[in-house]
Amino acid sequence: MNKTILLVVFCFSLFVSGYSQGIRFDSYPSHPRLLVKKGEEQKIKSDLALNPEMLRLHNYLLGQCDDLITTPVLAYKKEGKRLLAVSREALRRIFYLSYAYRMTGEDKYRLRAEQEMIAVCSFTDWNPSHFLDTGEMTMAVAIGYDWLFDRLSPDARRLVQEAILNKGFAPSRDKRYNWFLRATNNWNQVCNAGLVYGALAVLEDHPEEAREIIERALSTVGLTLKGYGPDGAYPEGYNYWGYGTTFQVLLNAALESALGTDGGLSSAEGFLASARFMQFMTGTTGKCFNFSDSRESVFALPAMYWFADKLQDPTLLWNEKDMLSRAELSFSDEESRFLPLIPIYGSQYKMNELVPPAMKLWAANGQTPVVLVRTGWENGEGFYLGIKGGTASTSHAHMDAGSFVFDASGVRWVQDLGMQEYYSLEKENVDLWNMSQNGQRWNVFRYNNLAHNTLTVNGKYHDVNGFVPVTNIYSEAHKLGASLNMTDLFGGELENAVREVALINEKYLSVIDRVKAGSQPATVRWTIVTGAIPRVLDSHMVELTKDGKCMQLIVDSPSVTSVSVLDNVSKNSYDASNEGTCRIVFDVSLESGQESDIKVRLVPAAD
């Protein structure tokens, strides 16, 4: 027992020493010190005057703030077990209004921000049982407290400070709520970032408590940062990069602005490289590679401006320029509360002068290995191929190892159905977060391998602990893609299963599965999901049409006797509708020990 305790203490000290180098708590600037220090707003204003795209966004933010002036203040209202929507809206409102005041000096914005802060700080609690709610709310009031400090009324200052201490810090010490300190996913990043903002805001008046919160964050957030290694692929996918990584950026940036260093957090293996990962996660259709719990729609990534500034690489902003050049600016809940980060870190970048990245392929190993191919960077131009390995046992994962998505001619021909909204399942008492082999999560239609672009053996779910590595990467012009070893997914029912997915000569997609049965006969099902309209031409060819375009799916394997079209209608009452989609499937029967090469081409029809 004593040895175990010593080991835990030793590991804890390693994390502290690893991510606290150079941090001193005896010297820090006065308020404001979070992200934009006193006087730094002047440079942003100067840049905006010379940058029409950024000025347009700035004016959008001011317009949003003007609308907030007459909107009722936030009230305590939970959705199921979550207060999260209220916390996120508090962050959006207070961040916007504080930004507007600092950029314009108009008191209407300051006063309205103070009203919102008083309202949420008067809540009985910030719902610590779902600590994301607490983390985001702590960050919200900390930004307002810091940015408006000199102009807040004494009563408001006292109320906010007490709320940070009692509704933020105190429950974070309670073992009933602080499991996020041991998490390896986005919870760690979000909750720690919010608490550190609170600590940096009240540093003068509560130095010991603030230091405790900051050092604790530095000692625990490394658990999540490990997930970016070695190459930058974020294991939880597109949506959660947008969430977890944005809060990581907010954490790193606040430590740098307030204490002069982030203690080495930005140097974590793979972290800075993850910006390119995220850029390559958007296809030529403007849809993302939505593996795991992700939606297909893309959104603006305000954190990307921090990466571009940090790395001095404006090519990272190529996808972002589309978000700012839309005829009418509008933003989703995923991104909207972070929008002030764009002018803070991007006001110097002129969107019309950006150039796209030169590379066509990006690949990474790690918890979720991916290979991402994009041959054109104008919307609808060229091909896009996203391939993933990994395992269903990671946070927010689906049984989608070995799957891929494919864009050509401005159409997504092979798609991922993506996530189902959590509350729609939780309200039906679906045990969504039981990720064991027999967990109910895998009965959700969109989450198991039967509805993904992968292989299924004998009609069974993938082994939840099976891991699919990328074994070869093809990066030459004539062949762009990867091979993956899928054998681990099938519980010994296949002796070998290797999938090769590659774009050939930038003309067509080739999918080759080399499989060998184990000691018993096996049936291998090949599946893709599509939103195109299928027409079976013969036993080896299906014509897909969508948006006036045509794609031919050609099966080059004689062992395949027929190809079928299946609907995506589930028998479960709790499953979401998958209207407008279907599956193209065929089966290959293997005798014990039999080998087979299953070859499929997806060939765009000539215009």
PDB file of N, CA and C in Angstrom, residues 114-196:
ATOM      1  N   GLU A 114     -22.435  43.182 -16.536  1.00  0.00           N
ATOM      2  CA  GLU A 114     -22.527  43.105 -15.080  1.00  0.00           C
ATOM      3  C   GLU A 114     -23.857  42.496 -14.649  1.00  0.00           C
ATOM      4  N   GLN A 115     -24.940  42.856 -15.344  1.00  0.00           N
ATOM      5  CA  GLN A 115     -26.244  42.275 -15.017  1.00  0.00           C
ATOM      6  C   GLN A 115     -26.240  40.753 -15.204  1.00  0.00           C
ATOM      7  N   GLU A 116     -25.637  40.305 -16.300  1.00  0.00           N
ATOM      8  CA  GLU A 116     -25.568  38.858 -16.541  1.00  0.00           C
ATOM      9  C   GLU A 116     -24.733  38.166 -15.463  1.00  0.00           C
ATOM     10  N   MET A 117     -23.631  38.797 -15.081  1.00  0.00           N
ATOM     11  CA  MET A 117     -22.773  38.204 -14.060  1.00  0.00           C
ATOM     12  C   MET A 117     -23.499  38.111 -12.723  1.00  0.00           C
ATOM     13  N   ILE A 118     -24.216  39.153 -12.362  1.00  0.00           N
ATOM     14  CA  ILE A 118     -24.974  39.139 -11.109  1.00  0.00           C
ATOM     15  C   ILE A 118     -26.035  38.042 -11.145  1.00  0.00           C
ATOM     16  N   ALA A 119     -26.688  37.891 -12.307  1.00  0.00           N
ATOM     17  CA  ALA A 119     -27.750  36.885 -12.430  1.00  0.00           C
ATOM     18  C   ALA A 119     -27.206  35.477 -12.209  1.00  0.00           C
ATOM     19  N   VAL A 120     -26.136  35.118 -12.908  1.00  0.00           N
ATOM     20  CA  VAL A 120     -25.652  33.732 -12.807  1.00  0.00           C
ATOM     21  C   VAL A 120     -24.917  33.486 -11.495  1.00  0.00           C
ATOM     22  N   CYS A 121     -24.298  34.532 -10.938  1.00  0.00           N
ATOM     23  CA  CYS A 121     -23.626  34.359  -9.646  1.00  0.00           C
ATOM     24  C   CYS A 121     -24.629  34.253  -8.501  1.00  0.00           C
ATOM     25  N   SER A 122     -25.881  34.585  -8.777  1.00  0.00           N
ATOM     26  CA  SER A 122     -26.939  34.443  -7.774  1.00  0.00           C
ATOM     27  C   SER A 122     -27.631  33.088  -7.841  1.00  0.00           C
ATOM     28  N   PHE A 123     -27.284  32.270  -8.822  1.00  0.00           N
ATOM     29  CA  PHE A 123     -27.821  30.909  -8.877  1.00  0.00           C
ATOM     30  C   PHE A 123     -27.432  30.162  -7.598  1.00  0.00           C
ATOM     31  N   THR A 124     -28.242  29.193  -7.218  1.00  0.00           N
ATOM     32  CA  THR A 124     -27.920  28.401  -6.025  1.00  0.00           C
ATOM     33  C   THR A 124     -26.639  27.591  -6.217  1.00  0.00           C
ATOM     34  N   ASP A 125     -26.395  27.151  -7.432  1.00  0.00           N
ATOM     35  CA  ASP A 125     -25.168  26.418  -7.753  1.00  0.00           C
ATOM     36  C   ASP A 125     -24.961  26.478  -9.255  1.00  0.00           C
ATOM     37  N   TRP A 126     -23.847  25.934  -9.708  1.00  0.00           N
ATOM     38  CA  TRP A 126     -23.556  25.857 -11.145  1.00  0.00           C
ATOM     39  C   TRP A 126     -23.553  24.398 -11.607  1.00  0.00           C
ATOM     40  N   ASN A 127     -24.370  23.605 -10.934  1.00  0.00           N
ATOM     41  CA  ASN A 127     -24.608  22.210 -11.307  1.00  0.00           C
ATOM     42  C   ASN A 127     -23.319  21.387 -11.334  1.00  0.00           C
ATOM     43  N   PRO A 128     -22.654  21.265 -10.201  1.00  0.00           N
ATOM     44  CA  PRO A 128     -21.365  20.558 -10.182  1.00  0.00           C
ATOM     45  C   PRO A 128     -21.469  19.067 -10.482  1.00  0.00           C
ATOM     46  N   SER A 129     -22.674  18.492 -10.403  1.00  0.00           N
ATOM     47  CA  SER A 129     -22.804  17.071 -10.727  1.00  0.00           C
ATOM     48  C   SER A 129     -22.529  16.806 -12.204  1.00  0.00           C
ATOM     49  N   HIS A 130     -22.633  17.837 -13.033  1.00  0.00           N
ATOM     50  CA  HIS A 130     -22.207  17.764 -14.447  1.00  0.00           C
ATOM     51  C   HIS A 130     -21.204  18.899 -14.610  1.00  0.00           C
ATOM     52  N   PHE A 131     -19.939  18.634 -14.262  1.00  0.00           N
ATOM     53  CA  PHE A 131     -18.988  19.712 -13.976  1.00  0.00           C
ATOM     54  C   PHE A 131     -18.608  20.539 -15.201  1.00  0.00           C
ATOM     55  N   LEU A 132     -18.899  20.071 -16.393  1.00  0.00           N
ATOM     56  CA  LEU A 132     -18.696  20.940 -17.556  1.00  0.00           C
ATOM     57  C   LEU A 132     -19.467  22.243 -17.375  1.00  0.00           C
ATOM     58  N   ASP A 133     -20.662  22.146 -16.813  1.00  0.00           N
ATOM     59  CA  ASP A 133     -21.497  23.322 -16.592  1.00  0.00           C
ATOM     60  C   ASP A 133     -20.793  24.306 -15.664  1.00  0.00           C
ATOM     61  N   THR A 134     -20.183  23.768 -14.616  1.00  0.00           N
ATOM     62  CA  THR A 134     -19.454  24.591 -13.646  1.00  0.00           C
ATOM     63  C   THR A 134     -18.217  25.210 -14.278  1.00  0.00           C
ATOM     64  N   GLY A 135     -17.489  24.412 -15.052  1.00  0.00           N
ATOM     65  CA  GLY A 135     -16.275  24.916 -15.685  1.00  0.00           C
ATOM     66  C   GLY A 135     -16.550  26.075 -16.624  1.00  0.00           C
ATOM     67  N   GLU A 136     -17.542  25.919 -17.490  1.00  0.00           N
ATOM     68  CA  GLU A 136     -17.832  26.987 -18.449  1.00  0.00           C
ATOM     69  C   GLU A 136     -18.375  28.228 -17.746  1.00  0.00           C
ATOM     70  N   MET A 137     -19.186  28.034 -16.702  1.00  0.00           N
ATOM     71  CA  MET A 137     -19.727  29.189 -15.990  1.00  0.00           C
ATOM     72  C   MET A 137     -18.622  29.931 -15.240  1.00  0.00           C
ATOM     73  N   THR A 138     -17.689  29.201 -14.665  1.00  0.00           N
ATOM     74  CA  THR A 138     -16.574  29.852 -13.973  1.00  0.00           C
ATOM     75  C   THR A 138     -15.763  30.689 -14.949  1.00  0.00           C
ATOM     76  N   MET A 139     -15.502  30.152 -16.130  1.00  0.00           N
ATOM     77  CA  MET A 139     -14.775  30.918 -17.138  1.00  0.00           C
ATOM     78  C   MET A 139     -15.542  32.169 -17.540  1.00  0.00           C
ATOM     79  N   ALA A 140     -16.848  32.038 -17.707  1.00  0.00           N
ATOM     80  CA  ALA A 140     -17.664  33.175 -18.132  1.00  0.00           C
ATOM     81  C   ALA A 140     -17.534  34.349 -17.168  1.00  0.00           C
ATOM     82  N   VAL A 141     -17.755  34.093 -15.883  1.00  0.00           N
ATOM     83  CA  VAL A 141     -17.734  35.205 -14.929  1.00  0.00           C
ATOM     84  C   VAL A 141     -16.311  35.694 -14.686  1.00  0.00           C
ATOM     85  N   ALA A 142     -15.322  34.812 -14.839  1.00  0.00           N
ATOM     86  CA  ALA A 142     -13.928  35.233 -14.664  1.00  0.00           C
ATOM     87  C   ALA A 142     -13.518  36.228 -15.738  1.00  0.00           C
ATOM     88  N   ILE A 143     -13.933  35.990 -16.982  1.00  0.00           N
ATOM     89  CA  ILE A 143     -13.609  36.933 -18.059  1.00  0.00           C
ATOM     90  C   ILE A 143     -14.244  38.283 -17.776  1.00  0.00           C
ATOM     91  N   GLY A 144     -15.514  38.279 -17.396  1.00  0.00           N
ATOM     92  CA  GLY A 144     -16.168  39.544 -17.088  1.00  0.00           C
ATOM     93  C   GLY A 144     -15.525  40.255 -15.910  1.00  0.00           C
ATOM     94  N   TYR A 145     -15.208  39.513 -14.876  1.00  0.00           N
ATOM     95  CA  TYR A 145     -14.569  40.082 -13.683  1.00  0.00           C
ATOM     96  C   TYR A 145     -13.233  40.716 -14.043  1.00  0.00           C
ATOM     97  N   ASP A 146     -12.429  40.010 -14.822  1.00  0.00           N
ATOM     98  CA  ASP A 146     -11.095  40.502 -15.174  1.00  0.00           C
ATOM     99  C   ASP A 146     -11.163  41.667 -16.155  1.00  0.00           C
ATOM    100  N   TRP A 147     -11.939  41.550 -17.192  1.00  0.00           N
ATOM    101  CA  TRP A 147     -11.954  42.566 -18.250  1.00  0.00           C
ATOM    102  C   TRP A 147     -12.667  43.851 -17.819  1.00  0.00           C
ATOM    103  N   LEU A 148     -13.597  43.728 -16.891  1.00  0.00           N
ATOM    104  CA  LEU A 148     -14.372  44.900 -16.470  1.00  0.00           C
ATOM    105  C   LEU A 148     -14.031  45.328 -15.047  1.00  0.00           C
ATOM    106  N   PHE A 149     -12.960  44.796 -14.506  1.00  0.00           N
ATOM    107  CA  PHE A 149     -12.646  44.921 -13.083  1.00  0.00           C
ATOM    108  C   PHE A 149     -12.723  46.360 -12.587  1.00  0.00           C
ATOM    109  N   ASP A 150     -12.087  47.287 -13.286  1.00  0.00           N
ATOM    110  CA  ASP A 150     -12.008  48.674 -12.810  1.00  0.00           C
ATOM    111  C   ASP A 150     -13.361  49.369 -12.783  1.00  0.00           C
ATOM    112  N   ARG A 151     -14.334  48.830 -13.533  1.00  0.00           N
ATOM    113  CA  ARG A 151     -15.630  49.510 -13.636  1.00  0.00           C
ATOM    114  C   ARG A 151     -16.773  48.735 -12.986  1.00  0.00           C
ATOM    115  N   LEU A 152     -16.492  47.577 -12.435  1.00  0.00           N
ATOM    116  CA  LEU A 152     -17.545  46.840 -11.737  1.00  0.00           C
ATOM    117  C   LEU A 152     -17.852  47.499 -10.396  1.00  0.00           C
ATOM    118  N   SER A 153     -19.112  47.446  -9.987  1.00  0.00           N
ATOM    119  CA  SER A 153     -19.464  47.961  -8.667  1.00  0.00           C
ATOM    120  C   SER A 153     -18.845  47.067  -7.596  1.00  0.00           C
ATOM    121  N   PRO A 154     -18.542  47.615  -6.430  1.00  0.00           N
ATOM    122  CA  PRO A 154     -17.965  46.787  -5.354  1.00  0.00           C
ATOM    123  C   PRO A 154     -18.829  45.575  -5.012  1.00  0.00           C
ATOM    124  N   ASP A 155     -20.152  45.761  -5.016  1.00  0.00           N
ATOM    125  CA  ASP A 155     -21.037  44.636  -4.707  1.00  0.00           C
ATOM    126  C   ASP A 155     -20.931  43.546  -5.763  1.00  0.00           C
ATOM    127  N   ALA A 156     -20.837  43.951  -7.023  1.00  0.00           N
ATOM    128  CA  ALA A 156     -20.724  42.965  -8.098  1.00  0.00           C
ATOM    129  C   ALA A 156     -19.401  42.216  -7.993  1.00  0.00           C
ATOM    130  N   ARG A 157     -18.323  42.938  -7.719  1.00  0.00           N
ATOM    131  CA  ARG A 157     -17.021  42.280  -7.563  1.00  0.00           C
ATOM    132  C   ARG A 157     -17.068  41.226  -6.463  1.00  0.00           C
ATOM    133  N   ARG A 158     -17.635  41.613  -5.341  1.00  0.00           N
ATOM    134  CA  ARG A 158     -17.692  40.708  -4.197  1.00  0.00           C
ATOM    135  C   ARG A 158     -18.546  39.476  -4.526  1.00  0.00           C
ATOM    136  N   LEU A 159     -19.682  39.699  -5.175  1.00  0.00           N
ATOM    137  CA  LEU A 159     -20.569  38.590  -5.523  1.00  0.00           C
ATOM    138  C   LEU A 159     -19.885  37.616  -6.480  1.00  0.00           C
ATOM    139  N   VAL A 160     -19.211  38.147  -7.499  1.00  0.00           N
ATOM    140  CA  VAL A 160     -18.547  37.287  -8.481  1.00  0.00           C
ATOM    141  C   VAL A 160     -17.410  36.514  -7.829  1.00  0.00           C
ATOM    142  N   GLN A 161     -16.637  37.212  -7.017  1.00  0.00           N
ATOM    143  CA  GLN A 161     -15.506  36.549  -6.366  1.00  0.00           C
ATOM    144  C   GLN A 161     -15.990  35.418  -5.462  1.00  0.00           C
ATOM    145  N   GLU A 162     -17.037  35.659  -4.694  1.00  0.00           N
ATOM    146  CA  GLU A 162     -17.574  34.622  -3.815  1.00  0.00           C
ATOM    147  C   GLU A 162     -18.123  33.449  -4.621  1.00  0.00           C
ATOM    148  N   ALA A 163     -18.740  33.751  -5.766  1.00  0.00           N
ATOM    149  CA  ALA A 163     -19.283  32.676  -6.602  1.00  0.00           C
ATOM    150  C   ALA A 163     -18.165  31.811  -7.172  1.00  0.00           C
ATOM    151  N   ILE A 164     -17.089  32.436  -7.614  1.00  0.00           N
ATOM    152  CA  ILE A 164     -15.951  31.668  -8.130  1.00  0.00           C
ATOM    153  C   ILE A 164     -15.410  30.736  -7.049  1.00  0.00           C
ATOM    154  N   LEU A 165     -15.283  31.259  -5.828  1.00  0.00           N
ATOM    155  CA  LEU A 165     -14.738  30.460  -4.729  1.00  0.00           C
ATOM    156  C   LEU A 165     -15.687  29.345  -4.295  1.00  0.00           C
ATOM    157  N   ASN A 166     -16.974  29.685  -4.165  1.00  0.00           N
ATOM    158  CA  ASN A 166     -17.921  28.755  -3.551  1.00  0.00           C
ATOM    159  C   ASN A 166     -18.647  27.855  -4.551  1.00  0.00           C
ATOM    160  N   LYS A 167     -18.879  28.375  -5.758  1.00  0.00           N
ATOM    161  CA  LYS A 167     -19.611  27.585  -6.756  1.00  0.00           C
ATOM    162  C   LYS A 167     -18.680  26.960  -7.789  1.00  0.00           C
ATOM    163  N   GLY A 168     -17.436  27.452  -7.849  1.00  0.00           N
ATOM    164  CA  GLY A 168     -16.453  26.901  -8.772  1.00  0.00           C
ATOM    165  C   GLY A 168     -15.400  26.082  -8.056  1.00  0.00           C
ATOM    166  N   PHE A 169     -14.583  26.743  -7.240  1.00  0.00           N
ATOM    167  CA  PHE A 169     -13.463  26.062  -6.581  1.00  0.00           C
ATOM    168  C   PHE A 169     -13.924  24.987  -5.597  1.00  0.00           C
ATOM    169  N   ALA A 170     -14.868  25.336  -4.722  1.00  0.00           N
ATOM    170  CA  ALA A 170     -15.249  24.419  -3.635  1.00  0.00           C
ATOM    171  C   ALA A 170     -15.735  23.062  -4.159  1.00  0.00           C
ATOM    172  N   PRO A 171     -16.686  23.021  -5.087  1.00  0.00           N
ATOM    173  CA  PRO A 171     -17.114  21.694  -5.556  1.00  0.00           C
ATOM    174  C   PRO A 171     -16.039  20.940  -6.328  1.00  0.00           C
ATOM    175  N   SER A 172     -15.043  21.669  -6.852  1.00  0.00           N
ATOM    176  CA  SER A 172     -13.973  20.978  -7.582  1.00  0.00           C
ATOM    177  C   SER A 172     -13.077  20.171  -6.649  1.00  0.00           C
ATOM    178  N   ARG A 173     -13.185  20.413  -5.355  1.00  0.00           N
ATOM    179  CA  ARG A 173     -12.418  19.636  -4.370  1.00  0.00           C
ATOM    180  C   ARG A 173     -13.213  18.434  -3.856  1.00  0.00           C
ATOM    181  N   ASP A 174     -14.468  18.377  -4.231  1.00  0.00           N
ATOM    182  CA  ASP A 174     -15.368  17.328  -3.754  1.00  0.00           C
ATOM    183  C   ASP A 174     -15.220  16.088  -4.640  1.00  0.00           C
ATOM    184  N   LYS A 175     -14.910  14.960  -4.028  1.00  0.00           N
ATOM    185  CA  LYS A 175     -14.676  13.731  -4.796  1.00  0.00           C
ATOM    186  C   LYS A 175     -15.914  13.267  -5.554  1.00  0.00           C
ATOM    187  N   ARG A 176     -17.079  13.750  -5.161  1.00  0.00           N
ATOM    188  CA  ARG A 176     -18.289  13.384  -5.898  1.00  0.00           C
ATOM    189  C   ARG A 176     -18.314  14.016  -7.284  1.00  0.00           C
ATOM    190  N   TYR A 177     -17.573  15.115  -7.444  1.00  0.00           N
ATOM    191  CA  TYR A 177     -17.678  15.888  -8.677  1.00  0.00           C
ATOM    192  C   TYR A 177     -16.386  15.976  -9.476  1.00  0.00           C
ATOM    193  N   ASN A 178     -15.235  15.731  -8.861  1.00  0.00           N
ATOM    194  CA  ASN A 178     -13.973  16.084  -9.527  1.00  0.00           C
ATOM    195  C   ASN A 178     -13.309  14.922 -10.262  1.00  0.00           C
ATOM    196  N   TRP A 179     -14.109  13.980 -10.741  1.00  0.00           N
ATOM    197  CA  TRP A 179     -13.529  12.879 -11.524  1.00  0.00           C
ATOM    198  C   TRP A 179     -12.844  13.391 -12.787  1.00  0.00           C
ATOM    199  N   PHE A 180     -13.208  14.593 -13.227  1.00  0.00           N
ATOM    200  CA  PHE A 180     -12.586  15.152 -14.436  1.00  0.00           C
ATOM    201  C   PHE A 180     -11.074  15.299 -14.279  1.00  0.00           C
ATOM    202  N   LEU A 181     -10.590  15.390 -13.043  1.00  0.00           N
ATOM    203  CA  LEU A 181      -9.146  15.513 -12.819  1.00  0.00           C
ATOM    204  C   LEU A 181      -8.397  14.254 -13.242  1.00  0.00           C
ATOM    205  N   ARG A 182      -9.108  13.149 -13.333  1.00  0.00           N
ATOM    206  CA  ARG A 182      -8.493  11.884 -13.744  1.00  0.00           C
ATOM    207  C   ARG A 182      -8.882  11.493 -15.165  1.00  0.00           C
ATOM    208  N   ALA A 183      -9.659  12.342 -15.828  1.00  0.00           N
ATOM    209  CA  ALA A 183     -10.159  12.021 -17.168  1.00  0.00           C
ATOM    210  C   ALA A 183      -9.075  12.234 -18.220  1.00  0.00           C
ATOM    211  N   THR A 184      -9.180  11.484 -19.296  1.00  0.00           N
ATOM    212  CA  THR A 184      -8.249  11.630 -20.420  1.00  0.00           C
ATOM    213  C   THR A 184      -8.933  12.267 -21.619  1.00  0.00           C
ATOM    214  N   ASN A 185     -10.116  12.841 -21.404  1.00  0.00           N
ATOM    215  CA  ASN A 185     -10.877  13.407 -22.513  1.00  0.00           C
ATOM    216  C   ASN A 185     -11.095  14.904 -22.326  1.00  0.00           C
ATOM    217  N   ASN A 186     -12.026  15.457 -23.101  1.00  0.00           N
ATOM    218  CA  ASN A 186     -12.264  16.902 -23.106  1.00  0.00           C
ATOM    219  C   ASN A 186     -12.723  17.450 -21.761  1.00  0.00           C
ATOM    220  N   TRP A 187     -13.338  16.634 -20.915  1.00  0.00           N
ATOM    221  CA  TRP A 187     -13.771  17.115 -19.599  1.00  0.00           C
ATOM    222  C   TRP A 187     -12.595  17.703 -18.822  1.00  0.00           C
ATOM    223  N   ASN A 188     -11.483  17.059 -18.877  1.00  0.00           N
ATOM    224  CA  ASN A 188     -10.289  17.524 -18.176  1.00  0.00           C
ATOM    225  C   ASN A 188      -9.923  18.928 -18.645  1.00  0.00           C
ATOM    226  N   GLN A 189      -9.905  19.120 -19.955  1.00  0.00           N
ATOM    227  CA  GLN A 189      -9.513  20.409 -20.523  1.00  0.00           C
ATOM    228  C   GLN A 189     -10.511  21.506 -20.183  1.00  0.00           C
ATOM    229  N   VAL A 190     -11.792  21.221 -20.369  1.00  0.00           N
ATOM    230  CA  VAL A 190     -12.827  22.239 -20.166  1.00  0.00           C
ATOM    231  C   VAL A 190     -12.904  22.653 -18.703  1.00  0.00           C
ATOM    232  N   CYS A 191     -12.994  21.674 -17.820  1.00  0.00           N
ATOM    233  CA  CYS A 191     -13.167  21.990 -16.399  1.00  0.00           C
ATOM    234  C   CYS A 191     -11.933  22.674 -15.823  1.00  0.00           C
ATOM    235  N   ASN A 192     -10.746  22.165 -16.142  1.00  0.00           N
ATOM    236  CA  ASN A 192      -9.529  22.797 -15.643  1.00  0.00           C
ATOM    237  C   ASN A 192      -9.364  24.205 -16.197  1.00  0.00           C
ATOM    238  N   ALA A 193      -9.663  24.393 -17.472  1.00  0.00           N
ATOM    239  CA  ALA A 193      -9.521  25.730 -18.058  1.00  0.00           C
ATOM    240  C   ALA A 193     -10.440  26.726 -17.367  1.00  0.00           C
ATOM    241  N   GLY A 194     -11.696  26.347 -17.169  1.00  0.00           N
ATOM    242  CA  GLY A 194     -12.623  27.255 -16.507  1.00  0.00           C
ATOM    243  C   GLY A 194     -12.171  27.627 -15.112  1.00  0.00           C
ATOM    244  N   LEU A 195     -11.708  26.642 -14.357  1.00  0.00           N
ATOM    245  CA  LEU A 195     -11.254  26.905 -12.990  1.00  0.00           C
ATOM    246  C   LEU A 195     -10.004  27.772 -12.964  1.00  0.00           C
ATOM    247  N   VAL A 196      -9.087  27.556 -13.901  1.00  0.00           N
ATOM    248  CA  VAL A 196      -7.875  28.381 -13.954  1.00  0.00           C
ATOM    249  C   VAL A 196      -8.230  29.829 -14.276  1.00  0.00           C
TER     250      VAL A 196
END
